[in-house]
Short mmCIF file of C-alpha atoms in Angstrom, two decimals:
data_model
loop_
_atom_site.label_atom_id
_atom_site.label_comp_id
_atom_site.label_asym_id
_atom_site.label_seq_id
_atom_site.Cartn_x
_atom_site.Cartn_y
_atom_site.Cartn_z
CA UNK A 1 90.00 82.41 125.80
CA UNK A 2 93.44 84.00 126.21
CA UNK A 3 93.58 86.65 128.92
CA UNK A 4 95.84 89.45 127.67
CA UNK A 5 97.64 92.52 128.95
CA UNK A 6 98.98 95.25 126.64
CA UNK A 7 102.01 97.28 127.83
CA UNK A 8 103.25 100.32 125.92
CA UNK A 9 104.22 103.86 126.85
CA UNK A 10 102.62 105.22 123.66
CA UNK A 11 98.87 105.84 124.06
CA UNK A 12 98.24 105.46 120.33
CA UNK A 13 99.95 102.08 120.31
CA UNK A 14 97.84 100.93 123.26
CA UNK A 15 94.64 102.00 121.50
CA UNK A 16 95.69 100.12 118.37
CA UNK A 17 96.43 96.95 120.34
CA UNK A 18 93.09 97.19 122.13
CA UNK A 19 91.28 97.58 118.80
CA UNK A 20 93.09 94.58 117.28
CA UNK A 21 92.50 92.41 120.35
CA UNK A 22 88.77 93.21 120.24
CA UNK A 23 88.60 91.72 116.73
CA UNK A 24 89.99 88.32 117.78
CA UNK A 25 87.31 86.09 119.35
CA UNK A 26 89.70 84.09 121.53
CA UNK A 27 91.42 87.13 123.07
CA UNK A 28 90.25 89.02 126.16
CA UNK A 29 91.98 92.28 127.08
CA UNK A 30 92.30 92.36 130.86
CA UNK A 31 94.21 95.64 131.10
CA UNK A 32 96.28 98.21 129.22
CA UNK A 33 99.35 99.52 131.04
CA UNK A 34 101.44 102.59 130.27
CA UNK A 35 104.67 101.04 131.55
CA UNK A 36 106.15 97.79 132.83
CA UNK A 37 106.19 98.88 136.47
CA UNK A 38 102.43 99.41 136.35
CA UNK A 39 102.00 95.91 134.92
CA UNK A 40 104.06 94.08 137.56
CA UNK A 41 101.44 93.88 140.35
CA UNK A 42 98.76 93.07 137.80
CA UNK A 43 100.62 90.00 136.54
CA UNK A 44 101.51 88.95 140.07
CA UNK A 45 97.90 89.13 141.22
CA UNK A 46 96.01 87.17 138.56
CA UNK A 47 96.29 84.64 135.76
CA UNK A 48 97.43 86.24 132.51
CA UNK A 49 98.04 84.06 129.47
CA UNK A 50 99.59 86.51 127.00
CA UNK A 51 101.26 89.91 127.17
CA UNK A 52 101.97 92.35 124.38
CA UNK A 53 104.93 94.42 125.55
CA UNK A 54 106.90 97.23 123.96
CA UNK A 55 110.67 96.91 124.38
CA UNK A 56 111.88 100.50 124.37
CA UNK A 57 110.16 101.99 127.44
CA UNK A 58 111.45 104.32 130.18
CA UNK A 59 112.39 103.11 133.69
CA UNK A 60 112.10 99.39 132.83
CA UNK A 61 112.34 98.17 129.25
CA UNK A 62 110.28 95.26 127.98
CA UNK A 63 113.12 92.73 127.81
CA UNK A 64 114.27 93.38 131.38
CA UNK A 65 110.66 93.32 132.54
CA UNK A 66 110.04 89.87 131.04
CA UNK A 67 113.25 88.60 132.64
CA UNK A 68 111.84 89.52 136.07
CA UNK A 69 108.78 87.30 135.65
CA UNK A 70 108.98 83.95 137.42
CA UNK A 71 105.55 82.76 136.30
CA UNK A 72 105.96 83.97 132.74
CA UNK A 73 102.97 84.20 130.39
CA UNK A 74 103.40 83.97 126.65
CA UNK A 75 105.05 87.08 125.25
CA UNK A 76 104.69 89.00 122.00
CA UNK A 77 107.14 91.89 121.79
CA UNK A 78 106.13 95.06 119.94
CA UNK A 79 108.76 97.64 119.05
CA UNK A 80 110.01 100.01 116.37
CA UNK A 81 113.60 98.79 116.78
CA UNK A 82 114.51 95.60 114.90
CA UNK A 83 117.86 95.27 116.68
CA UNK A 84 116.01 94.03 119.78
CA UNK A 85 114.61 90.96 118.00
CA UNK A 86 117.42 88.61 119.02
CA UNK A 87 117.10 89.52 122.71
CA UNK A 88 113.37 89.00 122.48
CA UNK A 89 113.63 85.50 121.05
CA UNK A 90 116.26 84.54 123.63
CA UNK A 91 113.41 84.86 126.12
CA UNK A 92 111.29 82.38 124.12
CA UNK A 93 108.91 85.05 122.92
CA UNK A 94 106.05 83.75 120.80
CA UNK A 95 106.66 86.46 118.23
CA UNK A 96 108.08 89.90 117.54
CA UNK A 97 105.98 92.60 115.87
CA UNK A 98 107.90 95.44 114.27
CA UNK A 99 106.05 98.76 114.42
CA UNK A 100 104.11 99.89 112.51
CA UNK A 101 102.34 96.56 112.06
CA UNK A 102 98.95 95.87 110.55
CA UNK A 103 96.10 93.61 111.59
CA UNK A 104 97.28 90.77 109.32
CA UNK A 105 100.66 90.55 111.07
CA UNK A 106 98.96 90.84 114.45
CA UNK A 107 96.56 88.00 113.57
CA UNK A 108 99.41 85.71 112.56
CA UNK A 109 101.23 86.38 115.84
CA UNK A 110 98.25 85.72 118.07
CA UNK A 111 97.42 82.58 116.08
CA UNK A 112 100.86 81.26 117.07
CA UNK A 113 100.11 82.09 120.70
CA UNK A 114 96.73 80.38 120.54
CA UNK A 115 98.25 77.24 119.02
CA UNK A 116 100.86 77.13 121.78
CA UNK A 117 98.16 77.66 124.41
CA UNK A 118 96.08 74.79 123.03
CA UNK A 119 99.15 72.53 122.89
CA UNK A 120 99.95 73.22 126.55
CA UNK A 121 96.34 72.59 127.53
CA UNK A 122 96.36 69.27 125.68
CA UNK A 123 99.59 68.27 127.43
CA UNK A 124 98.13 69.29 130.78
CA UNK A 125 94.97 67.28 130.16
CA UNK A 126 97.03 64.27 129.14
CA UNK A 127 99.11 64.62 132.29
CA UNK A 128 95.97 64.79 134.42
CA UNK A 129 94.57 61.68 132.72
CA UNK A 130 97.79 59.83 133.47
CA UNK A 131 98.06 61.18 137.03
CA UNK A 132 98.82 57.83 138.71
CA UNK A 133 101.84 57.47 136.42
CA UNK A 134 102.98 61.01 135.77
CA UNK A 135 102.90 62.40 139.27
CA UNK A 136 105.94 61.98 141.47
CA UNK A 137 106.14 58.76 143.45
CA UNK A 138 106.13 58.77 147.29
CA UNK A 139 109.26 60.06 148.92
CA UNK A 140 110.57 56.66 150.02
CA UNK A 141 110.81 55.39 146.44
CA UNK A 142 114.03 55.26 144.41
CA UNK A 143 112.46 56.66 141.23
CA UNK A 144 109.95 59.28 140.23
CA UNK A 145 107.88 59.02 137.07
CA UNK A 146 107.31 62.11 134.95
CA UNK A 147 105.46 62.64 131.70
CA UNK A 148 107.65 64.23 129.03
CA UNK A 149 107.82 64.05 125.23
CA UNK A 150 104.57 62.06 125.07
CA UNK A 151 105.89 59.24 127.27
CA UNK A 152 106.35 58.51 130.96
CA UNK A 153 110.02 58.55 132.01
CA UNK A 154 111.33 56.89 135.16
CA UNK A 155 114.01 59.06 136.76
CA UNK A 156 116.29 57.89 139.54
CA UNK A 157 115.98 60.45 142.31
CA UNK A 158 119.69 60.28 143.12
CA UNK A 159 120.50 61.22 139.50
CA UNK A 160 118.71 64.58 139.75
CA UNK A 161 121.32 67.31 140.26
CA UNK A 162 118.92 70.23 140.33
CA UNK A 163 115.52 71.35 139.11
CA UNK A 164 114.70 74.61 137.38
CA UNK A 165 111.29 76.24 137.12
CA UNK A 166 110.13 77.36 133.68
CA UNK A 167 106.66 78.70 134.42
CA UNK A 168 104.28 75.73 134.45
CA UNK A 169 107.14 73.40 133.54
CA UNK A 170 110.12 71.99 135.44
CA UNK A 171 113.44 71.20 133.80
CA UNK A 172 115.35 68.39 135.51
CA UNK A 173 119.13 68.54 135.18
CA UNK A 174 120.55 65.04 135.53
CA UNK A 175 123.95 63.69 136.51
CA UNK A 176 124.75 62.52 132.97
CA UNK A 177 124.29 66.08 131.65
CA UNK A 178 120.88 65.44 130.08
CA UNK A 179 117.68 67.31 130.91
CA UNK A 180 114.01 66.39 131.04
CA UNK A 181 111.27 69.02 130.84
CA UNK A 182 107.86 68.12 132.24
CA UNK A 183 104.57 69.88 132.90
CA UNK A 184 104.89 70.11 136.66
CA UNK A 185 105.11 73.06 139.02
CA UNK A 186 108.24 73.40 141.13
CA UNK A 187 106.31 73.57 144.41
CA UNK A 188 104.67 70.21 143.62
CA UNK A 189 108.04 68.68 142.82
CA UNK A 190 109.40 70.08 146.08
CA UNK A 191 106.64 68.28 147.98
CA UNK A 192 107.33 65.01 146.17
CA UNK A 193 111.11 64.85 146.65
CA UNK A 194 112.74 63.73 149.93
CA UNK A 195 113.45 66.80 152.06
CA UNK A 196 116.60 65.29 153.51
CA UNK A 197 118.16 65.23 150.03
CA UNK A 198 116.62 68.19 148.22
CA UNK A 199 116.30 71.83 149.19
CA UNK A 200 114.71 74.80 147.52
CA UNK A 201 117.36 77.52 147.45
CA UNK A 202 115.57 79.96 145.14
CA UNK A 203 112.02 80.44 143.94
CA UNK A 204 113.16 78.93 140.61
CA UNK A 205 115.60 76.24 141.79
CA UNK A 206 115.74 73.08 143.91
CA UNK A 207 119.14 71.41 144.40
CA UNK A 208 120.18 67.91 145.34
CA UNK A 209 122.10 68.48 148.55
CA UNK A 210 124.29 65.44 147.80
CA UNK A 211 125.48 67.14 144.60
CA UNK A 212 126.69 70.41 146.13
CA UNK A 213 130.41 70.88 145.43
CA UNK A 214 130.88 74.33 146.96
CA UNK A 215 129.04 77.48 147.93
CA UNK A 216 129.78 81.16 148.21
CA UNK A 217 127.62 84.11 149.12
CA UNK A 218 124.53 83.89 146.98
CA UNK A 219 125.56 80.81 144.95
CA UNK A 220 125.54 77.01 145.19
CA UNK A 221 128.04 75.25 142.92
CA UNK A 222 127.03 71.87 141.51
CA UNK A 223 130.25 71.51 139.50
CA UNK A 224 133.35 73.64 138.98
CA UNK A 225 131.49 75.84 136.48
CA UNK A 226 127.77 75.27 137.08
CA UNK A 227 125.93 77.03 139.87
CA UNK A 228 122.46 78.23 140.85
CA UNK A 229 121.61 81.38 142.82
CA UNK A 230 120.49 81.35 146.45
CA UNK A 231 117.41 83.54 146.83
CA UNK A 232 117.23 86.07 149.63
CA UNK A 233 114.28 84.28 151.25
CA UNK A 234 116.15 80.95 151.28
CA UNK A 235 119.58 82.01 152.56
CA UNK A 236 118.79 81.47 156.24
CA UNK A 237 117.48 77.92 155.75
CA UNK A 238 120.44 77.00 153.57
CA UNK A 239 122.90 78.38 156.13
CA UNK A 240 121.19 76.35 158.87
CA UNK A 241 121.65 73.22 156.77
CA UNK A 242 125.33 74.00 156.27
CA UNK A 243 125.90 74.76 159.96
CA UNK A 244 124.14 71.57 161.02
CA UNK A 245 125.72 69.16 158.56
CA UNK A 246 129.26 70.44 157.96
CA UNK A 247 132.17 71.15 160.26
CA UNK A 248 134.11 74.31 159.50
CA UNK A 249 137.88 73.85 159.58
#
């Protein structure tokens, strides 16, 4: 069962979405919201699998709203303006419904979402079954093992430059420029990696402290051009690390 939230500033559009959702056995409408701001605490407070969100809304449009979500559910954008389609798909939206849309188009979109949901569940179950192999090794080991692309990869800890949260997944950025994406929450990866080498500097990023090339206010540079943001809640801890480990000239 996919737990859904519908977000649209048009009451008629919300009623139509609710009626369509009620016809799909694997969908459960948790709430209908008149704007994105109303939806924010709802998504922060409970597990939501799929959101239907209009793009052109006052105060906070749908695209900007989705960008604010750290734990991002699946997204189906609904809008009367086709020019927003590219922006929507840049955010890895499941689909884009152009108003006015009928039940057939709606059914095809939610079928995509359901297929993706089942795929993620299958991957999660496979990861759980392979837990002794796929979970991170103890902190004193040289490698961690992660399940990705239907195999278990051994990754040298020293080769990890930084890690990036993508909802229930973590993308590892490695020293050779490659990436590995695995079904693993960032907080679990933080617990598995050695704290003397890795630091969480943002709710979505962990950096290898040995790979830091420079820093400025609000940014950590890992190369001349590549950087990650320092979150407001992590600035003090990062500054303490800098003050303790580096001498200012």
